mmCIF file of C-alpha atoms in Angstrom:
data_model
loop_
_atom_site.group_PDB
_atom_site.id
_atom_site.type_symbol
_atom_site.label_atom_id
_atom_site.label_comp_id
_atom_site.label_asym_id
_atom_site.label_seq_id
_atom_site.Cartn_x
_atom_site.Cartn_y
_atom_site.Cartn_z
ATOM 1 C CA GLU A 212 86.803 109.856 96.122
ATOM 2 C CA THR A 213 89.232 111.862 98.261
ATOM 3 C CA GLY A 214 87.861 115.345 97.686
ATOM 4 C CA VAL A 215 91.271 116.501 96.440
ATOM 5 C CA THR A 216 91.059 117.754 92.874
ATOM 6 C CA GLN A 217 93.886 118.661 90.549
ATOM 7 C CA SER A 218 94.037 120.381 87.195
ATOM 8 C CA PRO A 219 94.934 119.965 84.463
ATOM 9 C CA THR A 220 95.099 116.178 84.288
ATOM 10 C CA HIS A 221 97.541 116.131 81.393
ATOM 11 C CA LEU A 222 99.657 118.755 79.683
ATOM 12 C CA ILE A 223 102.603 119.044 77.343
ATOM 13 C CA LYS A 224 105.136 121.862 77.589
ATOM 14 C CA THR A 225 108.298 122.788 75.772
ATOM 15 C CA ARG A 226 111.666 122.931 77.487
ATOM 16 C CA GLY A 227 112.278 126.399 78.941
ATOM 17 C CA GLN A 228 108.590 127.206 79.382
ATOM 18 C CA GLN A 229 106.751 127.722 82.657
ATOM 19 C CA VAL A 230 103.837 125.705 84.018
ATOM 20 C CA THR A 231 101.225 126.181 86.741
ATOM 21 C CA LEU A 232 99.406 123.241 88.305
ATOM 22 C CA ARG A 233 96.415 123.655 90.588
ATOM 23 C CA CYS A 234 95.020 121.788 93.557
ATOM 24 C CA SER A 235 91.856 122.094 95.594
ATOM 25 C CA SER A 236 92.183 120.470 98.982
ATOM 26 C CA GLN A 237 89.571 118.394 100.729
ATOM 27 C CA SER A 238 87.001 120.583 102.482
ATOM 28 C CA GLY A 239 88.445 121.949 105.724
ATOM 29 C CA HIS A 240 91.984 120.757 105.046
ATOM 30 C CA ASN A 241 94.388 123.655 105.583
ATOM 31 C CA THR A 242 97.618 121.867 104.679
ATOM 32 C CA VAL A 243 98.646 121.065 101.132
ATOM 33 C CA SER A 244 101.761 119.201 100.039
ATOM 34 C CA TRP A 245 103.131 118.664 96.555
ATOM 35 C CA TYR A 246 104.994 115.592 95.339
ATOM 36 C CA GLN A 247 106.747 114.698 92.102
ATOM 37 C CA GLN A 248 106.608 111.121 90.844
ATOM 38 C CA ALA A 249 108.882 110.165 87.978
ATOM 39 C CA LEU A 250 108.040 107.063 85.982
ATOM 40 C CA GLY A 251 108.790 103.900 87.957
ATOM 41 C CA GLN A 252 109.655 105.779 91.149
ATOM 42 C CA GLY A 253 107.850 106.620 94.369
ATOM 43 C CA PRO A 254 106.603 110.161 94.933
ATOM 44 C CA GLN A 255 109.176 112.695 96.154
ATOM 45 C CA PHE A 256 108.243 115.543 98.485
ATOM 46 C CA ILE A 257 108.541 119.009 96.907
ATOM 47 C CA PHE A 258 107.085 121.317 99.547
ATOM 48 C CA GLN A 259 104.202 121.901 101.906
ATOM 49 C CA TYR A 260 101.930 124.885 102.525
ATOM 50 C CA TYR A 261 100.050 125.637 105.708
ATOM 51 C CA ARG A 262 97.876 128.712 106.126
ATOM 52 C CA GLU A 263 99.369 130.332 103.028
ATOM 53 C CA GLU A 264 102.982 129.919 104.158
ATOM 54 C CA GLU A 265 105.593 127.432 102.929
ATOM 55 C CA ASN A 266 105.957 124.991 105.785
ATOM 56 C CA GLY A 267 108.717 122.694 104.608
ATOM 57 C CA ARG A 268 110.651 121.931 101.452
ATOM 58 C CA GLY A 269 112.360 118.916 99.936
ATOM 59 C CA ASN A 270 115.419 118.829 97.680
ATOM 60 C CA PHE A 271 114.013 120.766 94.765
ATOM 61 C CA PRO A 272 115.533 123.897 93.182
ATOM 62 C CA PRO A 273 113.999 127.366 93.590
ATOM 63 C CA ARG A 274 112.452 127.226 90.134
ATOM 64 C CA PHE A 275 109.825 125.050 91.843
ATOM 65 C CA SER A 276 107.598 127.459 93.742
ATOM 66 C CA GLY A 277 104.109 127.511 95.102
ATOM 67 C CA LEU A 278 101.247 129.440 96.570
ATOM 68 C CA GLN A 279 98.389 128.712 98.890
ATOM 69 C CA PHE A 280 95.250 130.822 98.862
ATOM 70 C CA PRO A 281 92.900 131.791 101.702
ATOM 71 C CA ASN A 282 90.520 129.006 100.687
ATOM 72 C CA TYR A 283 93.495 126.586 101.093
ATOM 73 C CA SER A 284 93.720 125.745 97.410
ATOM 74 C CA SER A 285 97.243 125.739 96.058
ATOM 75 C CA GLU A 286 99.364 126.185 92.967
ATOM 76 C CA LEU A 287 102.659 124.639 91.966
ATOM 77 C CA ASN A 288 104.733 126.683 89.544
ATOM 78 C CA VAL A 289 107.755 125.381 87.693
ATOM 79 C CA ASN A 290 109.926 127.786 85.707
ATOM 80 C CA ALA A 291 112.496 127.037 83.032
ATOM 81 C CA LEU A 292 111.172 123.550 82.432
ATOM 82 C CA GLU A 293 113.670 120.773 81.846
ATOM 83 C CA LEU A 294 113.093 117.386 80.241
ATOM 84 C CA ASP A 295 113.591 115.712 83.639
ATOM 85 C CA ASP A 296 110.609 117.629 85.000
ATOM 86 C CA SER A 297 108.384 115.237 83.072
ATOM 87 C CA ALA A 298 106.457 113.436 85.820
ATOM 88 C CA LEU A 299 103.194 112.974 87.653
ATOM 89 C CA TYR A 300 102.675 115.850 90.079
ATOM 90 C CA LEU A 301 100.592 114.970 93.095
ATOM 91 C CA CYS A 302 98.832 117.146 95.616
ATOM 92 C CA ALA A 303 98.011 115.894 99.113
ATOM 93 C CA SER A 304 95.848 117.566 101.738
ATOM 94 C CA SER A 305 95.378 117.183 105.461
ATOM 95 C CA LEU A 306 94.415 119.049 108.590
ATOM 96 C CA ASP A 307 96.969 120.906 110.729
ATOM 97 C CA PRO A 308 100.472 119.575 110.107
ATOM 98 C CA GLY A 309 101.196 119.516 113.808
ATOM 99 C CA ALA A 310 98.496 116.922 114.365
ATOM 100 C CA ALA A 311 100.586 113.822 113.828
ATOM 101 C CA GLY A 312 98.523 110.893 112.764
ATOM 102 C CA ASN A 313 95.935 112.766 110.739
ATOM 103 C CA THR A 314 94.745 111.236 107.492
ATOM 104 C CA ILE A 315 96.383 112.519 104.322
ATOM 105 C CA TYR A 316 94.585 112.297 100.989
ATOM 106 C CA PHE A 317 96.029 112.555 97.504
ATOM 107 C CA GLY A 318 94.548 113.826 94.314
ATOM 108 C CA GLU A 319 94.762 111.967 90.991
ATOM 109 C CA GLY A 320 97.673 114.094 89.843
ATOM 110 C CA SER A 321 98.703 116.132 86.847
ATOM 111 C CA TRP A 322 100.786 114.454 84.173
ATOM 112 C CA LEU A 323 103.392 116.845 82.805
ATOM 113 C CA THR A 324 105.381 116.013 79.696
ATOM 114 C CA VAL A 325 108.242 118.316 78.723
ATOM 115 C CA VAL A 326 109.436 118.031 75.139
ATOM 116 C CA ASP B 162 116.207 108.362 101.739
ATOM 117 C CA ALA B 163 113.188 106.219 102.497
ATOM 118 C CA LYS B 164 113.051 104.905 106.030
ATOM 119 C CA THR B 165 111.264 101.692 105.077
ATOM 120 C CA THR B 166 112.204 98.428 103.368
ATOM 121 C CA GLN B 167 109.653 96.372 101.432
ATOM 122 C CA PRO B 168 109.871 93.387 99.099
ATOM 123 C CA THR B 169 109.901 94.435 95.475
ATOM 124 C CA SER B 170 107.037 92.182 94.467
ATOM 125 C CA MET B 171 104.568 89.634 95.826
ATOM 126 C CA ASP B 172 101.868 87.364 94.465
ATOM 127 C CA CYS B 173 98.585 86.397 96.081
ATOM 128 C CA ALA B 174 95.728 84.159 94.976
ATOM 129 C CA GLU B 175 92.327 85.774 94.705
ATOM 130 C CA GLY B 176 90.266 85.234 97.855
ATOM 131 C CA ARG B 177 93.291 84.596 100.038
ATOM 132 C CA ALA B 178 94.760 87.014 102.550
ATOM 133 C CA ALA B 179 97.584 89.201 101.294
ATOM 134 C CA ASN B 180 100.211 89.935 103.930
ATOM 135 C CA LEU B 181 102.582 92.729 102.968
ATOM 136 C CA PRO B 182 105.607 93.183 105.253
ATOM 137 C CA CYS B 183 107.542 96.363 105.928
ATOM 138 C CA ASN B 184 110.677 97.041 107.938
ATOM 139 C CA HIS B 185 111.174 100.448 109.554
ATOM 140 C CA SER B 186 113.908 99.736 112.063
ATOM 141 C CA THR B 187 114.956 103.395 112.455
ATOM 142 C CA ILE B 188 111.489 104.705 113.219
ATOM 143 C CA SER B 189 111.262 107.285 115.997
ATOM 144 C CA GLY B 190 108.829 107.156 118.863
ATOM 145 C CA ASN B 191 106.395 109.711 117.501
ATOM 146 C CA GLU B 192 106.489 108.719 113.833
ATOM 147 C CA TYR B 193 103.428 107.143 112.301
ATOM 148 C CA VAL B 194 103.394 104.367 109.700
ATOM 149 C CA TYR B 195 101.128 104.985 106.712
ATOM 150 C CA TRP B 196 100.111 102.621 103.929
ATOM 151 C CA TYR B 197 98.992 103.723 100.492
ATOM 152 C CA ARG B 198 98.482 101.907 97.250
ATOM 153 C CA GLN B 199 98.750 103.141 93.720
ATOM 154 C CA ILE B 200 97.232 101.711 90.608
ATOM 155 C CA HIS B 201 99.014 102.657 87.433
ATOM 156 C CA SER B 202 98.618 106.305 86.457
ATOM 157 C CA GLN B 203 96.411 107.154 89.442
ATOM 158 C CA GLY B 204 97.074 109.052 92.652
ATOM 159 C CA PRO B 205 98.031 107.130 95.815
ATOM 160 C CA GLN B 206 95.007 105.766 97.653
ATOM 161 C CA TYR B 207 95.042 105.970 101.445
ATOM 162 C CA ILE B 208 94.641 102.575 103.141
ATOM 163 C CA ILE B 209 95.448 102.845 106.835
ATOM 164 C CA HIS B 210 97.899 104.294 109.341
ATOM 165 C CA GLY B 211 99.001 103.664 112.914
ATOM 166 C CA LEU B 212 101.476 104.503 115.646
ATOM 167 C CA LYS B 213 101.848 101.462 117.874
ATOM 168 C CA ASN B 214 98.505 99.717 118.207
ATOM 169 C CA ASN B 215 97.034 97.409 115.631
ATOM 170 C CA GLU B 216 94.496 99.131 113.417
ATOM 171 C CA THR B 217 91.650 97.856 111.276
ATOM 172 C CA ASN B 218 89.306 99.542 108.855
ATOM 173 C CA GLU B 219 87.058 98.477 106.020
ATOM 174 C CA MET B 220 89.987 98.036 103.663
ATOM 175 C CA ALA B 221 92.714 96.375 105.691
ATOM 176 C CA SER B 222 94.389 95.618 108.998
ATOM 177 C CA LEU B 223 97.728 96.991 110.153
ATOM 178 C CA ILE B 224 99.810 94.962 112.568
ATOM 179 C CA ILE B 225 102.735 96.827 114.154
ATOM 180 C CA THR B 226 105.283 94.893 116.199
ATOM 181 C CA GLU B 227 105.754 95.835 119.823
ATOM 182 C CA ASP B 228 109.204 97.324 119.148
ATOM 183 C CA ARG B 229 107.686 99.219 116.169
ATOM 184 C CA LYS B 230 110.528 98.146 113.903
ATOM 185 C CA SER B 231 108.250 96.414 111.442
ATOM 186 C CA SER B 232 104.643 96.157 110.374
ATOM 187 C CA THR B 233 102.380 94.067 108.168
ATOM 188 C CA LEU B 234 99.473 95.200 106.062
ATOM 189 C CA ILE B 235 96.793 92.544 105.716
ATOM 190 C CA LEU B 236 94.196 92.524 102.959
ATOM 191 C CA PRO B 237 91.886 89.818 104.307
ATOM 192 C CA HIS B 238 90.335 88.622 101.042
ATOM 193 C CA ALA B 239 92.340 89.844 98.072
ATOM 194 C CA THR B 240 90.540 90.554 94.810
ATOM 195 C CA LEU B 241 91.900 91.237 91.336
ATOM 196 C CA ARG B 242 91.258 94.947 91.938
ATOM 197 C CA ASP B 243 93.800 94.887 94.769
ATOM 198 C CA THR B 244 96.607 94.494 92.229
ATOM 199 C CA ALA B 245 98.678 97.635 92.770
ATOM 200 C CA VAL B 246 101.925 99.029 94.172
ATOM 201 C CA TYR B 247 101.705 99.225 97.963
ATOM 202 C CA TYR B 248 103.769 101.823 99.807
ATOM 203 C CA CYS B 249 104.707 101.593 103.458
ATOM 204 C CA ILE B 250 105.722 105.051 104.621
ATOM 205 C CA VAL B 251 107.058 106.585 107.787
ATOM 206 C CA ARG B 252 105.721 110.081 108.219
ATOM 207 C CA VAL B 253 108.679 112.351 108.907
ATOM 208 C CA GLU B 254 107.896 115.140 111.349
ATOM 209 C CA GLY B 255 109.740 118.419 111.396
ATOM 210 C CA TRP B 256 110.966 118.318 107.819
ATOM 211 C CA PRO B 257 114.188 120.352 107.380
ATOM 212 C CA ASN B 258 113.560 124.086 107.530
ATOM 213 C CA SER B 259 110.241 123.580 109.245
ATOM 214 C CA ASN B 260 109.136 123.309 112.841
ATOM 215 C CA SER B 261 105.674 122.025 112.172
ATOM 216 C CA GLY B 262 105.788 120.469 108.746
ATOM 217 C CA TYR B 263 105.832 116.840 107.819
ATOM 218 C CA ALA B 264 106.513 114.749 104.746
ATOM 219 C CA LEU B 265 105.677 111.261 103.567
ATOM 220 C CA ASN B 266 108.953 109.605 102.628
ATOM 221 C CA PHE B 267 108.007 107.138 99.883
ATOM 222 C CA GLY B 268 110.225 104.269 98.837
ATOM 223 C CA LYS B 269 109.641 102.072 95.803
ATOM 224 C CA GLY B 270 106.900 99.975 97.364
ATOM 225 C CA THR B 271 105.764 96.399 96.815
ATOM 226 C CA SER B 272 104.124 95.450 93.548
ATOM 227 C CA LEU B 273 101.300 93.084 94.514
ATOM 228 C CA LEU B 274 99.824 90.850 91.845
ATOM 229 C CA VAL B 275 96.556 89.116 92.688
ATOM 230 C CA THR B 276 95.931 86.143 90.423
ATOM 231 C CA PRO B 277 92.682 84.283 89.671
#
């Protein structure tokens, strides 16, 4: 049990629609990162939030956006869904990103299927 | 691109030690090595991490070579429940467009099969 919770666990969307995924970080963890894991691949970094600000971004288009709230929970929003967006979306939380070597915990993920 | 190289798959007999190697020859001096495992359809499970000293916890031991170019994860007494994909990851500090951010740069990992 990592204390990182994600919702929903599974969802199906139609191409062109928008989706919002949610993450509650482990208690006290102020840094949340989002990853996309396609079938058979390792997770790929989407972006990171620290104290409600985007703190780093991977190679994902602007239709992938996010938010972090004062309680450090976070949302991942994806607009104009494409079939290739079908994947497991993972949330990871940690303490301050500048503290190299801190432990990073993942949630169980949200499975998104785009049809 | 991932900064680590791992074997695609490995087998281990139940009760024996599982030794999972990882090469990270381009690692920088302040970059940590993290190990996670993932059982199908679940989120990655944290195992252990280290910088340059050997580390041990209740799950595993991490042996990092003196030059830090490679490491080995040791599961001392493998069980069937240890069957999973194991990821060796170098934590990348200062991700592009960020002064303080970091990212875990996953590769494809090692698929470990523990057999009875």
